[in-house]
mmCIF file of N, CA and C in Angstrom:
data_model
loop_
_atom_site.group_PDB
_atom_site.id
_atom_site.type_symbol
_atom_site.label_atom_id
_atom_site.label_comp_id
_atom_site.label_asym_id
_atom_site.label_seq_id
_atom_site.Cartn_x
_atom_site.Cartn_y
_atom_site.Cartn_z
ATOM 1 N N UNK A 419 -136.954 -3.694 -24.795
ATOM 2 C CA UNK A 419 -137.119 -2.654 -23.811
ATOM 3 C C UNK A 419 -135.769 -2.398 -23.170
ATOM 4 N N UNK A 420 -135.741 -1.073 -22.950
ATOM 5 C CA UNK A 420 -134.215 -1.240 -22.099
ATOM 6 C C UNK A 420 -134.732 -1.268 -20.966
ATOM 7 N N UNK A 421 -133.429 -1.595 -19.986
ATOM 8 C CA UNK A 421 -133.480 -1.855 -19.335
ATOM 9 C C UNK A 421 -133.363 -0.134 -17.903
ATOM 10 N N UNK A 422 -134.178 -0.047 -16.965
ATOM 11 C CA UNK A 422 -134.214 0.840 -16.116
ATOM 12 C C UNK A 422 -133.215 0.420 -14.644
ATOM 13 N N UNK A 423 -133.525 -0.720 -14.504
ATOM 14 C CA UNK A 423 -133.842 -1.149 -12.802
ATOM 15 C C UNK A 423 -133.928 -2.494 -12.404
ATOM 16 N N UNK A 424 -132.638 -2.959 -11.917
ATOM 17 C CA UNK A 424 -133.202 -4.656 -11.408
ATOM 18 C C UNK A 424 -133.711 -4.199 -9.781
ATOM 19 N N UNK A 425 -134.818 -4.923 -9.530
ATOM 20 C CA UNK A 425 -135.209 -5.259 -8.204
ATOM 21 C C UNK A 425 -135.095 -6.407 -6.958
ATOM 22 N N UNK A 426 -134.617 -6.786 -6.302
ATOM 23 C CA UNK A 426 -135.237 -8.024 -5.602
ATOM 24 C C UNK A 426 -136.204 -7.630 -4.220
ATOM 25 N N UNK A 427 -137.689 -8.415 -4.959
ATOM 26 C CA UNK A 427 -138.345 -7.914 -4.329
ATOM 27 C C UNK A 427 -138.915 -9.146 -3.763
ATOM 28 N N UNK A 428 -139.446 -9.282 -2.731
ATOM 29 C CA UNK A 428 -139.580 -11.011 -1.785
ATOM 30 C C UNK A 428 -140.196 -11.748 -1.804
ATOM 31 N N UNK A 429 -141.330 -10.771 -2.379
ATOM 32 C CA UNK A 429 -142.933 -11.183 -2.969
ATOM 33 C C UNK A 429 -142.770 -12.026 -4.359
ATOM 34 N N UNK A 430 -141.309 -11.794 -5.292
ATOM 35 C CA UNK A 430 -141.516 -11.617 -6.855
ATOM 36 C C UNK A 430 -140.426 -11.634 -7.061
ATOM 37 N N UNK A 431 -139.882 -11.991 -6.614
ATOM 38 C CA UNK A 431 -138.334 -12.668 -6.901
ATOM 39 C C UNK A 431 -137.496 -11.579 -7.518
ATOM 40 N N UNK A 432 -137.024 -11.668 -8.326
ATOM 41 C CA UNK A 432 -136.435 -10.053 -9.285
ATOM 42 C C UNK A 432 -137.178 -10.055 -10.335
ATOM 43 N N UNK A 433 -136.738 -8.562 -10.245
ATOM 44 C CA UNK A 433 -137.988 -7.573 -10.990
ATOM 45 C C UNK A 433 -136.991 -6.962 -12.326
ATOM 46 N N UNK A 434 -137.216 -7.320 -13.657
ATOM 47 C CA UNK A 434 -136.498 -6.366 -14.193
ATOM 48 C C UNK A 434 -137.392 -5.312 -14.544
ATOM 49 N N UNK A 435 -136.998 -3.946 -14.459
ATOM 50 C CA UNK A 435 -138.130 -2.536 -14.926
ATOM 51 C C UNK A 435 -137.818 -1.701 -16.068
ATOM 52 N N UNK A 436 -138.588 -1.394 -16.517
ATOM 53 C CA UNK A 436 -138.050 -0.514 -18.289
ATOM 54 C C UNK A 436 -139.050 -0.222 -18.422
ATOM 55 N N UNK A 437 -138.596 0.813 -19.365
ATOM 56 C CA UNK A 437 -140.145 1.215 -20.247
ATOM 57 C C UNK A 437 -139.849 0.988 -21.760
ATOM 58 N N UNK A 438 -140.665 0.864 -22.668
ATOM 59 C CA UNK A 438 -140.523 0.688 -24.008
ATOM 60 C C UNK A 438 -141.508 1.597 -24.506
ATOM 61 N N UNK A 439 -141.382 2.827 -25.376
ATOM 62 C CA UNK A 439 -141.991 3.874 -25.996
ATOM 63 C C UNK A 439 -142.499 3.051 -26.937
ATOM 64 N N UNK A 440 -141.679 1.921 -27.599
ATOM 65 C CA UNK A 440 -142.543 1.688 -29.145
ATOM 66 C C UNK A 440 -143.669 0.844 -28.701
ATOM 67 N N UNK A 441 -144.114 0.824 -27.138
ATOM 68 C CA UNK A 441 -145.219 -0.213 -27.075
ATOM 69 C C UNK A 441 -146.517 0.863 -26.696
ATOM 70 N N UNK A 442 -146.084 1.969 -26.961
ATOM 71 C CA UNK A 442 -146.805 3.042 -26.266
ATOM 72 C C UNK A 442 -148.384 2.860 -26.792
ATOM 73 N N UNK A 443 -148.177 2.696 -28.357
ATOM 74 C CA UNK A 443 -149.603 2.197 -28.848
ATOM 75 C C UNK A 443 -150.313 1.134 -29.399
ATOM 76 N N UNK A 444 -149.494 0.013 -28.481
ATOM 77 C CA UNK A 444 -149.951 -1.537 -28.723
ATOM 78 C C UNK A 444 -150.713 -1.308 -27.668
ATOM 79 N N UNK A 445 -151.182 -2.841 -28.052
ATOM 80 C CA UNK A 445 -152.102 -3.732 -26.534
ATOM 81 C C UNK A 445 -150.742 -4.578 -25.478
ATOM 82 N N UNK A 446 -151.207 -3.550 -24.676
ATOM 83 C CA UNK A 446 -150.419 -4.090 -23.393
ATOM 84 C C UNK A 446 -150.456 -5.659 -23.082
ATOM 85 N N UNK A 447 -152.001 -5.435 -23.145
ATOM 86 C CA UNK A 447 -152.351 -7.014 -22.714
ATOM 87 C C UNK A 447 -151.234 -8.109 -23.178
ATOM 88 N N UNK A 448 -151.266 -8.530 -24.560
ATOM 89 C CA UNK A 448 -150.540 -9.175 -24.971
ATOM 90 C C UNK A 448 -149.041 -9.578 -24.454
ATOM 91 N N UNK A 449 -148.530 -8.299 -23.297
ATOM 92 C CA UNK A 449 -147.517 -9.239 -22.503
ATOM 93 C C UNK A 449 -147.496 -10.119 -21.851
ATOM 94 N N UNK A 450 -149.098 -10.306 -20.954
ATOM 95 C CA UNK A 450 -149.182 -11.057 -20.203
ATOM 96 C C UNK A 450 -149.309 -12.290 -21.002
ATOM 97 N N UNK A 451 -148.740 -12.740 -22.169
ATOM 98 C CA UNK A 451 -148.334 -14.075 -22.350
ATOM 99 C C UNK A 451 -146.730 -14.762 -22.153
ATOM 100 N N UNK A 452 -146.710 -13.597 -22.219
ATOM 101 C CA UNK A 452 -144.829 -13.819 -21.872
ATOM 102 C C UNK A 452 -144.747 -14.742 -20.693
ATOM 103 N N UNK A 453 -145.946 -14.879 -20.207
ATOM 104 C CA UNK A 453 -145.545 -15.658 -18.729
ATOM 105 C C UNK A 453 -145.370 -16.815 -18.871
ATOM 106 N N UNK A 454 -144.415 -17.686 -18.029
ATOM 107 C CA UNK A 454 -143.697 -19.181 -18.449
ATOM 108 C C UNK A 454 -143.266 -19.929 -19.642
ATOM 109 N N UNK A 455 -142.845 -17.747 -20.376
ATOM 110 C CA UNK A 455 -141.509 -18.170 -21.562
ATOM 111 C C UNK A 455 -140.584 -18.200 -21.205
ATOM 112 N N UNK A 456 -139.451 -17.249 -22.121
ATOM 113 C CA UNK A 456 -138.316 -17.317 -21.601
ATOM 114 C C UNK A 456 -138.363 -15.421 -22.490
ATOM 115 N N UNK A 457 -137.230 -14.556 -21.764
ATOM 116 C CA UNK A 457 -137.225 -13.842 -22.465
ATOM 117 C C UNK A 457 -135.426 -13.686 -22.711
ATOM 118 N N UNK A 458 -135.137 -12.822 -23.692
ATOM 119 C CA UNK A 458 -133.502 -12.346 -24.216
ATOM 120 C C UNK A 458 -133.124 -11.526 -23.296
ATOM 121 N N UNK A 459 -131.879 -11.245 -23.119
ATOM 122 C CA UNK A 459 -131.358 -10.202 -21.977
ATOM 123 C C UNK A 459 -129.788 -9.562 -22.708
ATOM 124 N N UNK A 460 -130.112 -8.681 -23.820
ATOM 125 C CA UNK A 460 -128.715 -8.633 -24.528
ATOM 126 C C UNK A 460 -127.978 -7.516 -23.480
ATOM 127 N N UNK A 461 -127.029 -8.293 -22.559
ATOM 128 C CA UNK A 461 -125.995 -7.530 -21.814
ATOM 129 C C UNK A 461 -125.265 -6.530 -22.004
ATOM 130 N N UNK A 462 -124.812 -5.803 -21.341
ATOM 131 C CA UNK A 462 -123.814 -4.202 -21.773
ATOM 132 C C UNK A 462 -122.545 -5.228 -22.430
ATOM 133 N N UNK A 463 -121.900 -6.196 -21.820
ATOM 134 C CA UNK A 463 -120.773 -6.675 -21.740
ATOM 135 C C UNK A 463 -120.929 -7.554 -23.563
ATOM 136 N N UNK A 464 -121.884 -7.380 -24.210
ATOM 137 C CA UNK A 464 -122.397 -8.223 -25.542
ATOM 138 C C UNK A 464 -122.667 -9.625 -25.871
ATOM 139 N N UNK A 465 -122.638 -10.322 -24.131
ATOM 140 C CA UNK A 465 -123.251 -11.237 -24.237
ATOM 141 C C UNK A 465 -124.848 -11.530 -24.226
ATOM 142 N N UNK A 466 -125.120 -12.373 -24.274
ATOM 143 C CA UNK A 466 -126.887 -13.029 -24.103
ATOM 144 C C UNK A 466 -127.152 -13.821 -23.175
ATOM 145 N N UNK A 467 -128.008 -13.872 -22.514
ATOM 146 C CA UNK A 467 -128.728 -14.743 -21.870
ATOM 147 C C UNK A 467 -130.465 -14.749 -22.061
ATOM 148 N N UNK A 468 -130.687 -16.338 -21.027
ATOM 149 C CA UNK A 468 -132.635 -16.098 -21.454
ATOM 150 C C UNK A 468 -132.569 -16.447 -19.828
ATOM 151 N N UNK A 469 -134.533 -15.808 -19.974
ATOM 152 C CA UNK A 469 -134.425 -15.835 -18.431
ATOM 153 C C UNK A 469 -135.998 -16.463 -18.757
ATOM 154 N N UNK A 470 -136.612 -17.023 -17.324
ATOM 155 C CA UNK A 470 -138.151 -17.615 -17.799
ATOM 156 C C UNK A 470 -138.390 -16.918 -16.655
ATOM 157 N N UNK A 471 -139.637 -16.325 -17.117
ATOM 158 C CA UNK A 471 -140.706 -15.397 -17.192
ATOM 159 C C UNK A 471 -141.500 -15.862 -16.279
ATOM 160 N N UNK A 472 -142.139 -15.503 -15.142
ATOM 161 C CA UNK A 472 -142.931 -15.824 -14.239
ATOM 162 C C UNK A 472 -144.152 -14.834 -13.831
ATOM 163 N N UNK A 473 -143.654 -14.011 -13.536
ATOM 164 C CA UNK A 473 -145.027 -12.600 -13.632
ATOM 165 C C UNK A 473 -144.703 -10.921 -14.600
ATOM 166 N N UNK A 474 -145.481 -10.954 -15.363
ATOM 167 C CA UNK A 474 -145.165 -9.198 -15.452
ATOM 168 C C UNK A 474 -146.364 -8.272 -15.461
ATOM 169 N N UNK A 475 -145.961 -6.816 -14.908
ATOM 170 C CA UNK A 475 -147.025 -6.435 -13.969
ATOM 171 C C UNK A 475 -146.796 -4.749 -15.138
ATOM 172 N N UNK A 476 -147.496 -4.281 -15.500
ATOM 173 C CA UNK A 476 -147.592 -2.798 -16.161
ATOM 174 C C UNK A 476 -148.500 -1.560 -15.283
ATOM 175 N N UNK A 477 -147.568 -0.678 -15.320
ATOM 176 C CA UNK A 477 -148.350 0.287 -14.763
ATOM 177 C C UNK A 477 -147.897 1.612 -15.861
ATOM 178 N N UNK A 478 -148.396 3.044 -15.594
ATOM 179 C CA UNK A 478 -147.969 3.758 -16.522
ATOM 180 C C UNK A 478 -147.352 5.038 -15.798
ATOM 181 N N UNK A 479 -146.567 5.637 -16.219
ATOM 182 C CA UNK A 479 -145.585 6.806 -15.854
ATOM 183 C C UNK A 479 -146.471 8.185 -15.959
ATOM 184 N N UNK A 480 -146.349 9.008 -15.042
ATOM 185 C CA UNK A 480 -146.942 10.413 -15.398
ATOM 186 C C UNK A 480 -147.533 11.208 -16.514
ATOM 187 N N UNK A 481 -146.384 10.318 -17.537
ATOM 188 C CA UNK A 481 -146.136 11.171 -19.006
ATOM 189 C C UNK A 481 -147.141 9.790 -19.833
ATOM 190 N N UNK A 482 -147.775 8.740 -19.213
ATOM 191 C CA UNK A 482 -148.710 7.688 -19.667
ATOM 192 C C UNK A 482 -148.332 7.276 -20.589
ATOM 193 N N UNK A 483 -146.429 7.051 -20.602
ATOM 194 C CA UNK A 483 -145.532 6.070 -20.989
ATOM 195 C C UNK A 483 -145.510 4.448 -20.109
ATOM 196 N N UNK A 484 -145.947 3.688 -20.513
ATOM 197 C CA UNK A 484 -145.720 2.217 -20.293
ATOM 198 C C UNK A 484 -144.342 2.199 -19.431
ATOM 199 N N UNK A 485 -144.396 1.441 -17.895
ATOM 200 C CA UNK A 485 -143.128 0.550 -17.265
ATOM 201 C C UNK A 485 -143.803 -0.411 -17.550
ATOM 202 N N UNK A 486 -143.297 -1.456 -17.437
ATOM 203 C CA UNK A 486 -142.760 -2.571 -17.489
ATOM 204 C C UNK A 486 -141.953 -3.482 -16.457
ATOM 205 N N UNK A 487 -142.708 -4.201 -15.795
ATOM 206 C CA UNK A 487 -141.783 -4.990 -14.434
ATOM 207 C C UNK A 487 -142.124 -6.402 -15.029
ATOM 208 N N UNK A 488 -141.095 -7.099 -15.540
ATOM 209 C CA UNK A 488 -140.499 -8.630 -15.557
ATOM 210 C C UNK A 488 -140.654 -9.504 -13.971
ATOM 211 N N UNK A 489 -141.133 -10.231 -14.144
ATOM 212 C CA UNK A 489 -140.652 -11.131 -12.633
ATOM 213 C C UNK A 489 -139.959 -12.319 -13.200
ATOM 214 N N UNK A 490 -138.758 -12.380 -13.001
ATOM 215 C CA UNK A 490 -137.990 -13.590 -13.696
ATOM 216 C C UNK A 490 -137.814 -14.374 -12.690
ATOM 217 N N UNK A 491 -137.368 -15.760 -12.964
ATOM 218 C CA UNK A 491 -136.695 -16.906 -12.069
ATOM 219 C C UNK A 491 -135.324 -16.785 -11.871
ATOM 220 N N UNK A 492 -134.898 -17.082 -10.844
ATOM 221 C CA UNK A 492 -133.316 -16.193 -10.261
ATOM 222 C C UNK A 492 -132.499 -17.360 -10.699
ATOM 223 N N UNK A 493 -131.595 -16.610 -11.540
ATOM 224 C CA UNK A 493 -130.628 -17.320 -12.308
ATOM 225 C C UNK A 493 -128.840 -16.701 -12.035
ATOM 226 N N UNK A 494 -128.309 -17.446 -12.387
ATOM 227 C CA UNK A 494 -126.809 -17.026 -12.511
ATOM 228 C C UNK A 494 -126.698 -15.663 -12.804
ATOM 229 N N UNK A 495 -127.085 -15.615 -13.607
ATOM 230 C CA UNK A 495 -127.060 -14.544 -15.097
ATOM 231 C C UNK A 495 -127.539 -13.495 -14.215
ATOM 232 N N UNK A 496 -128.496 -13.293 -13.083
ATOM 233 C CA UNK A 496 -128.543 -12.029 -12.898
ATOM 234 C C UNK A 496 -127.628 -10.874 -12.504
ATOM 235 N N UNK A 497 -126.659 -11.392 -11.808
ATOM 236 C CA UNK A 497 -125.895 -10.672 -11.187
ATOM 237 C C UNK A 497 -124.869 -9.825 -12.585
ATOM 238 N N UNK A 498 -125.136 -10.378 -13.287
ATOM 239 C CA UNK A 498 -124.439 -9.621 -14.785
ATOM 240 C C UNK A 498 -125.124 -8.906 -15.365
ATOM 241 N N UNK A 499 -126.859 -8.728 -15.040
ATOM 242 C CA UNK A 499 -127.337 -7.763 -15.846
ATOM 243 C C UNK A 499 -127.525 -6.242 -15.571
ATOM 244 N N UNK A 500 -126.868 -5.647 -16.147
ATOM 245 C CA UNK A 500 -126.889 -4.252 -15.154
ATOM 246 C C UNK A 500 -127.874 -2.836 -16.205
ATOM 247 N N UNK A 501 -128.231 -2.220 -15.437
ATOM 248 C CA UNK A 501 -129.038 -0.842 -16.455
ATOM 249 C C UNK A 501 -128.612 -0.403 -17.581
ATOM 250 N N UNK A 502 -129.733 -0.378 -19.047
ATOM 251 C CA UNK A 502 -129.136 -0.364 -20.167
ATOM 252 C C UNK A 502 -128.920 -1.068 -21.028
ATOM 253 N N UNK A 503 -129.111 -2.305 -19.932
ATOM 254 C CA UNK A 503 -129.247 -3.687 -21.294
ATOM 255 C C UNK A 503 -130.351 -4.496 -21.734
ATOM 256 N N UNK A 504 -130.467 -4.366 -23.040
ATOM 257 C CA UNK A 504 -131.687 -4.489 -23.613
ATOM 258 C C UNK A 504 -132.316 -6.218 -23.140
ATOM 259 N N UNK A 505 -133.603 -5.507 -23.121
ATOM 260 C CA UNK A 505 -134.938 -6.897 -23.045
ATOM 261 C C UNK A 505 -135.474 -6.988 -24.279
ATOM 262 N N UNK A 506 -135.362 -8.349 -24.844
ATOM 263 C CA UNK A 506 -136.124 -8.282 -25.816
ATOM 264 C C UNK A 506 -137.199 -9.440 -25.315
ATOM 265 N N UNK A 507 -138.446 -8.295 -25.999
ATOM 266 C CA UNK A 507 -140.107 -9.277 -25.663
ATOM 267 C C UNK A 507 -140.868 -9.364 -26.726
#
């Protein structure tokens, strides 16, 4: 998924947000296992990092395109991830 939007939100620690079109006609459901993995974070800068997964929450866009909000565990690494850089889930 790319990446839209980091959040820090107080409730949910940071939020990463994206949408992914190619999930447009999967089962959503199936993200909610991602929880207390780890996911990829391929950076603008072409590095990698993993982040573990704590909540993710789906809602859908006007156009009833899939977002996507990550709740990750606050790591080093966030402050390097900036809009555009891919999530892989």
């Amino acid at each position: 998924m790319k990446l839209d939007n980091i959040i820090k939100n107080p409730n949910k620690g940071f939020v990463l947000i994206g949408t992914n079109i190619g999930l447009d006609n999967q089962d959503h459901t199936k993200l909610k296992k991602l929880i207390g993995s780890k996911i990829q974070v391929d950076k603008l800068d072409g590095t990698i990092c993993e982040l573990d997964v704590l909540d993710i929450s789906i809602s859908f866009s006007i156009a009833n395109l899939p977002l996507i909000g990550i709740s990750v565990q606050e790591s080093e690494h966030i402050k390097e991830i900036k809009k555009g850089s891919l999530v892989r889930i």
